PDB file of C-alpha atoms in Angstrom:
ATOM      1  CA  MET A   1      15.056  -1.669   8.605  1.00 46.00           C
ATOM      2  CA  THR A   2      12.146  -1.374  10.937  1.00 45.00           C
ATOM      3  CA  LEU A   3      10.370   1.957  11.337  1.00 49.00           C
ATOM      4  CA  PRO A   4       8.797   3.108  14.609  1.00 55.00           C
ATOM      5  CA  ASN A   5       5.970   0.704  15.267  1.00 59.00           C
ATOM      6  CA  SER A   6       3.129   0.404  17.691  1.00 65.00           C
ATOM      7  CA  SER A   7       0.635  -2.298  18.533  1.00 66.00           C
ATOM      8  CA  ASP A   8      -1.621  -0.833  15.756  1.00 72.00           C
ATOM      9  CA  VAL A   9       0.955  -0.215  13.033  1.00 80.00           C
ATOM     10  CA  SER A  10       4.139  -1.864  11.880  1.00 83.00           C
ATOM     11  CA  ILE A  11       6.295  -1.060   8.907  1.00 87.00           C
ATOM     12  CA  THR A  12       9.016  -3.515   8.258  1.00 89.00           C
ATOM     13  CA  TYR A  13      11.565  -4.029   5.443  1.00 90.00           C
ATOM     14  CA  HIS A  14      12.291  -7.557   4.329  1.00 90.00           C
ATOM     15  CA  PRO A  15      15.604  -7.408   2.497  1.00 91.00           C
ATOM     16  CA  ALA A  16      15.538 -10.881   0.867  1.00 90.00           C
ATOM     17  CA  SER A  17      12.313  -9.870  -1.124  1.00 90.00           C
ATOM     18  CA  ASP A  18      12.948  -6.111  -1.183  1.00 91.00           C
ATOM     19  CA  ILE A  19       9.391  -5.589   0.141  1.00 94.00           C
ATOM     20  CA  LEU A  20       8.379  -2.931   2.654  1.00 94.00           C
ATOM     21  CA  HIS A  21       5.350  -4.303   4.533  1.00 93.00           C
ATOM     22  CA  LEU A  22       2.832  -2.006   6.230  1.00 89.00           C
ATOM     23  CA  ASN A  23       0.544  -3.892   8.637  1.00 85.00           C
ATOM     24  CA  PHE A  24      -2.312  -1.678   9.865  1.00 79.00           C
ATOM     25  CA  THR A  25      -4.613  -3.077  12.604  1.00 73.00           C
ATOM     26  CA  ALA A  26      -5.656   0.000  14.505  1.00 66.00           C
ATOM     27  CA  THR A  27      -9.073  -0.039  15.974  1.00 62.00           C
ATOM     28  CA  ARG A  28      -8.753   3.398  17.583  1.00 59.00           C
ATOM     29  CA  SER A  29      -9.463   6.503  15.733  1.00 54.00           C
ATOM     30  CA  SER A  30      -6.367   8.093  17.202  1.00 53.00           C
ATOM     31  CA  VAL A  31      -4.160   6.086  14.894  1.00 60.00           C
ATOM     32  CA  SER A  32      -4.368   7.379  11.336  1.00 72.00           C
ATOM     33  CA  PHE A  33      -4.006   5.029   8.346  1.00 76.00           C
ATOM     34  CA  GLY A  34      -3.201   8.060   6.181  1.00 78.00           C
ATOM     35  CA  GLN A  35      -0.222   8.957   8.400  1.00 79.00           C
ATOM     36  CA  ALA A  36       1.105   5.311   8.462  1.00 81.00           C
ATOM     37  CA  TYR A  37       0.734   5.016   4.646  1.00 85.00           C
ATOM     38  CA  GLN A  38       2.496   8.271   4.140  1.00 85.00           C
ATOM     39  CA  GLN A  39       5.394   7.190   6.420  1.00 86.00           C
ATOM     40  CA  ALA A  40       5.664   3.937   4.369  1.00 88.00           C
ATOM     41  CA  LEU A  41       5.644   5.823   1.024  1.00 89.00           C
ATOM     42  CA  GLU A  42       8.347   8.230   2.394  1.00 88.00           C
ATOM     43  CA  ALA A  43      10.477   5.185   3.548  1.00 88.00           C
ATOM     44  CA  MET A  44      10.174   3.658   0.088  1.00 89.00           C
ATOM     45  CA  LEU A  45      11.543   6.770  -1.549  1.00 88.00           C
ATOM     46  CA  ALA A  46      14.222   7.455   1.024  1.00 88.00           C
ATOM     47  CA  GLN A  47      15.468   3.743   1.102  1.00 89.00           C
ATOM     48  CA  ASN A  48      14.951   3.220  -2.641  1.00 89.00           C
ATOM     49  CA  VAL A  49      12.637   0.273  -1.943  1.00 92.00           C
ATOM     50  CA  GLY A  50      10.642  -0.860  -5.044  1.00 93.00           C
ATOM     51  CA  LYS A  51       7.847  -2.887  -3.492  1.00 96.00           C
ATOM     52  CA  LEU A  52       5.135  -2.140  -0.793  1.00 94.00           C
ATOM     53  CA  LEU A  53       2.731  -4.557   0.712  1.00 95.00           C
ATOM     54  CA  LEU A  54      -0.256  -2.937   2.415  1.00 90.00           C
ATOM     55  CA  ASP A  55      -1.910  -5.295   4.762  1.00 86.00           C
ATOM     56  CA  LEU A  56      -5.350  -3.708   5.233  1.00 80.00           C
ATOM     57  CA  LYS A  57      -7.538  -6.744   5.613  1.00 76.00           C
ATOM     58  CA  HIS A  58      -8.345  -6.110   9.318  1.00 66.00           C
ATOM     59  CA  ASN A  59      -9.853  -3.021  10.766  1.00 57.00           C
ATOM     60  CA  VAL A  60      -9.413  -0.665   7.855  1.00 59.00           C
ATOM     61  CA  SER A  61     -12.459   0.771   6.181  1.00 59.00           C
ATOM     62  CA  LEU A  62     -11.666   2.242   2.843  1.00 57.00           C
ATOM     63  CA  THR A  63     -14.524   4.331   1.728  1.00 53.00           C
ATOM     64  CA  GLU A  64     -12.884   5.864  -1.269  1.00 46.00           C
ATOM     65  CA  GLU A  65     -10.242   4.763  -3.725  1.00 46.00           C
ATOM     66  CA  ALA A  66      -8.628   8.088  -3.377  1.00 45.00           C
ATOM     67  CA  GLU A  67      -7.532   7.037   0.217  1.00 68.00           C
ATOM     68  CA  LEU A  68      -4.901   4.827  -1.412  1.00 74.00           C
ATOM     69  CA  LEU A  69      -4.362   6.522  -4.812  1.00 73.00           C
ATOM     70  CA  HIS A  70      -4.391  10.301  -3.803  1.00 72.00           C
ATOM     71  CA  PRO A  71      -1.197   9.998  -1.662  1.00 75.00           C
ATOM     72  CA  LEU A  72       0.585   8.350  -4.627  1.00 77.00           C
ATOM     73  CA  ALA A  73      -0.348  11.190  -6.947  1.00 73.00           C
ATOM     74  CA  ALA A  74       0.419  13.832  -4.328  1.00 76.00           C
ATOM     75  CA  MET A  75       3.650  12.497  -2.822  1.00 77.00           C
ATOM     76  CA  LEU A  76       5.596  10.629  -5.579  1.00 79.00           C
ATOM     77  CA  PRO A  77       7.520  12.562  -8.074  1.00 78.00           C
ATOM     78  CA  GLU A  78       6.537  12.178 -11.737  1.00 75.00           C
ATOM     79  CA  GLN A  79       9.888  10.597 -12.561  1.00 78.00           C
ATOM     80  CA  LEU A  80      11.053   7.735 -10.212  1.00 82.00           C
ATOM     81  CA  PRO A  81      14.506   6.198 -10.036  1.00 79.00           C
ATOM     82  CA  ARG A  82      12.803   2.775 -10.539  1.00 83.00           C
ATOM     83  CA  PRO A  83       9.373   1.297 -10.943  1.00 88.00           C
ATOM     84  CA  LEU A  84       7.252   0.875  -7.811  1.00 91.00           C
ATOM     85  CA  PHE A  85       4.892  -1.972  -7.096  1.00 94.00           C
ATOM     86  CA  ILE A  86       2.224  -1.612  -4.415  1.00 92.00           C
ATOM     87  CA  ALA A  87      -0.123  -4.428  -3.380  1.00 93.00           C
ATOM     88  CA  ALA A  88      -3.033  -3.824  -1.076  1.00 88.00           C
ATOM     89  CA  VAL A  89      -4.480  -6.774   0.819  1.00 89.00           C
ATOM     90  CA  VAL A  90      -8.186  -5.992   1.607  1.00 85.00           C
ATOM     91  CA  SER A  91     -11.221  -7.877   2.629  1.00 82.00           C
ATOM     92  CA  GLU A  92     -13.663  -9.402   0.110  1.00 84.00           C
ATOM     93  CA  GLY A  93     -16.147  -6.504   0.658  1.00 78.00           C
ATOM     94  CA  GLN A  94     -13.427  -3.790   0.256  1.00 75.00           C
ATOM     95  CA  TYR A  95     -12.259  -5.611  -2.933  1.00 76.00           C
ATOM     96  CA  ARG A  96     -15.706  -5.634  -4.497  1.00 74.00           C
ATOM     97  CA  TYR A  97     -16.144  -1.940  -3.599  1.00 68.00           C
ATOM     98  CA  GLN A  98     -12.707  -0.899  -4.995  1.00 66.00           C
ATOM     99  CA  ILE A  99     -13.096  -2.921  -8.255  1.00 64.00           C
ATOM    100  CA  GLY A 100     -16.693  -1.743  -8.687  1.00 62.00           C
ATOM    101  CA  SER A 101     -15.694   1.938  -8.286  1.00 61.00           C
ATOM    102  CA  ALA A 102     -15.240   4.099 -11.334  1.00 46.00           C
ATOM    103  CA  LEU A 103     -11.528   4.767 -11.401  1.00 50.00           C
ATOM    104  CA  ALA A 104     -11.695   7.643 -13.949  1.00 44.00           C
ATOM    105  CA  SER A 105     -12.513  10.197 -11.276  1.00 50.00           C
ATOM    106  CA  TYR A 106      -9.476   9.467  -9.155  1.00 55.00           C
ATOM    107  CA  PRO A 107      -6.100  11.160  -9.545  1.00 56.00           C
ATOM    108  CA  PRO A 108      -3.650   9.431 -11.821  1.00 58.00           C
ATOM    109  CA  THR A 109      -0.605   7.750 -10.303  1.00 65.00           C
ATOM    110  CA  PRO A 110       2.833   8.310 -11.647  1.00 70.00           C
ATOM    111  CA  ALA A 111       3.516   6.188 -14.778  1.00 74.00           C
ATOM    112  CA  GLN A 112       6.062   4.059 -13.015  1.00 83.00           C
ATOM    113  CA  VAL A 113       3.737   2.927 -10.287  1.00 87.00           C
ATOM    114  CA  GLU A 114       1.789  -0.337 -10.525  1.00 88.00           C
ATOM    115  CA  PHE A 115      -0.966  -0.670  -7.877  1.00 85.00           C
ATOM    116  CA  ASN A 116      -3.074  -3.813  -7.362  1.00 87.00           C
ATOM    117  CA  TYR A 117      -5.735  -5.133  -4.925  1.00 86.00           C
ATOM    118  CA  PHE A 118      -5.666  -8.674  -3.522  1.00 91.00           C
ATOM    119  CA  THR A 119      -7.852 -10.521  -1.014  1.00 91.00           C
ATOM    120  CA  SER A 120      -5.061 -12.980  -0.272  1.00 93.00           C
ATOM    121  CA  HIS A 121      -1.755 -12.145   1.350  1.00 92.00           C
ATOM    122  CA  HIS A 122      -0.145 -14.997  -0.441  1.00 95.00           C
ATOM    123  CA  ASP A 123      -1.372 -13.704  -3.874  1.00 96.00           C
ATOM    124  CA  ALA A 124      -0.118 -10.224  -3.070  1.00 96.00           C
ATOM    125  CA  THR A 125       3.312 -11.473  -2.083  1.00 95.00           C
ATOM    126  CA  THR A 126       3.463 -13.582  -5.120  1.00 95.00           C
ATOM    127  CA  TRP A 127       2.632 -10.704  -7.407  1.00 96.00           C
ATOM    128  CA  LEU A 128       5.182  -8.492  -5.763  1.00 96.00           C
ATOM    129  CA  SER A 129       7.848 -11.228  -5.981  1.00 94.00           C
ATOM    130  CA  GLU A 130       7.279 -11.617  -9.689  1.00 94.00           C
ATOM    131  CA  ASN A 131       7.787  -7.927 -10.379  1.00 91.00           C
TER     132      ASN A 131
END
């Protein structure tokens, strides 16, 4: 399965690993990360995919944790048919910001969702493969 892609966004399903991969490299403000992320989450639910790899290391500025966690709390039902694992690959600076942020003020994610940050694509893929 490959969802509609552009030069700035690609969402691809890899059946061998059961991983949906969102690669976001947009440099123009007309391409919204939020819309691409929502589309990837909707595809996960519609296709019953359990793992999502968010490749955000290039050209994505995450200023708030809520940009990643709020859609999970808002979109996903409280009860899911299976656990979901989401790995976000971010730059070193984004990682330090996210880990240093106080997580208590952000909306809770559904109980069956595990979300993790990585600075290495390899580490993120390994974590997803192990879950």
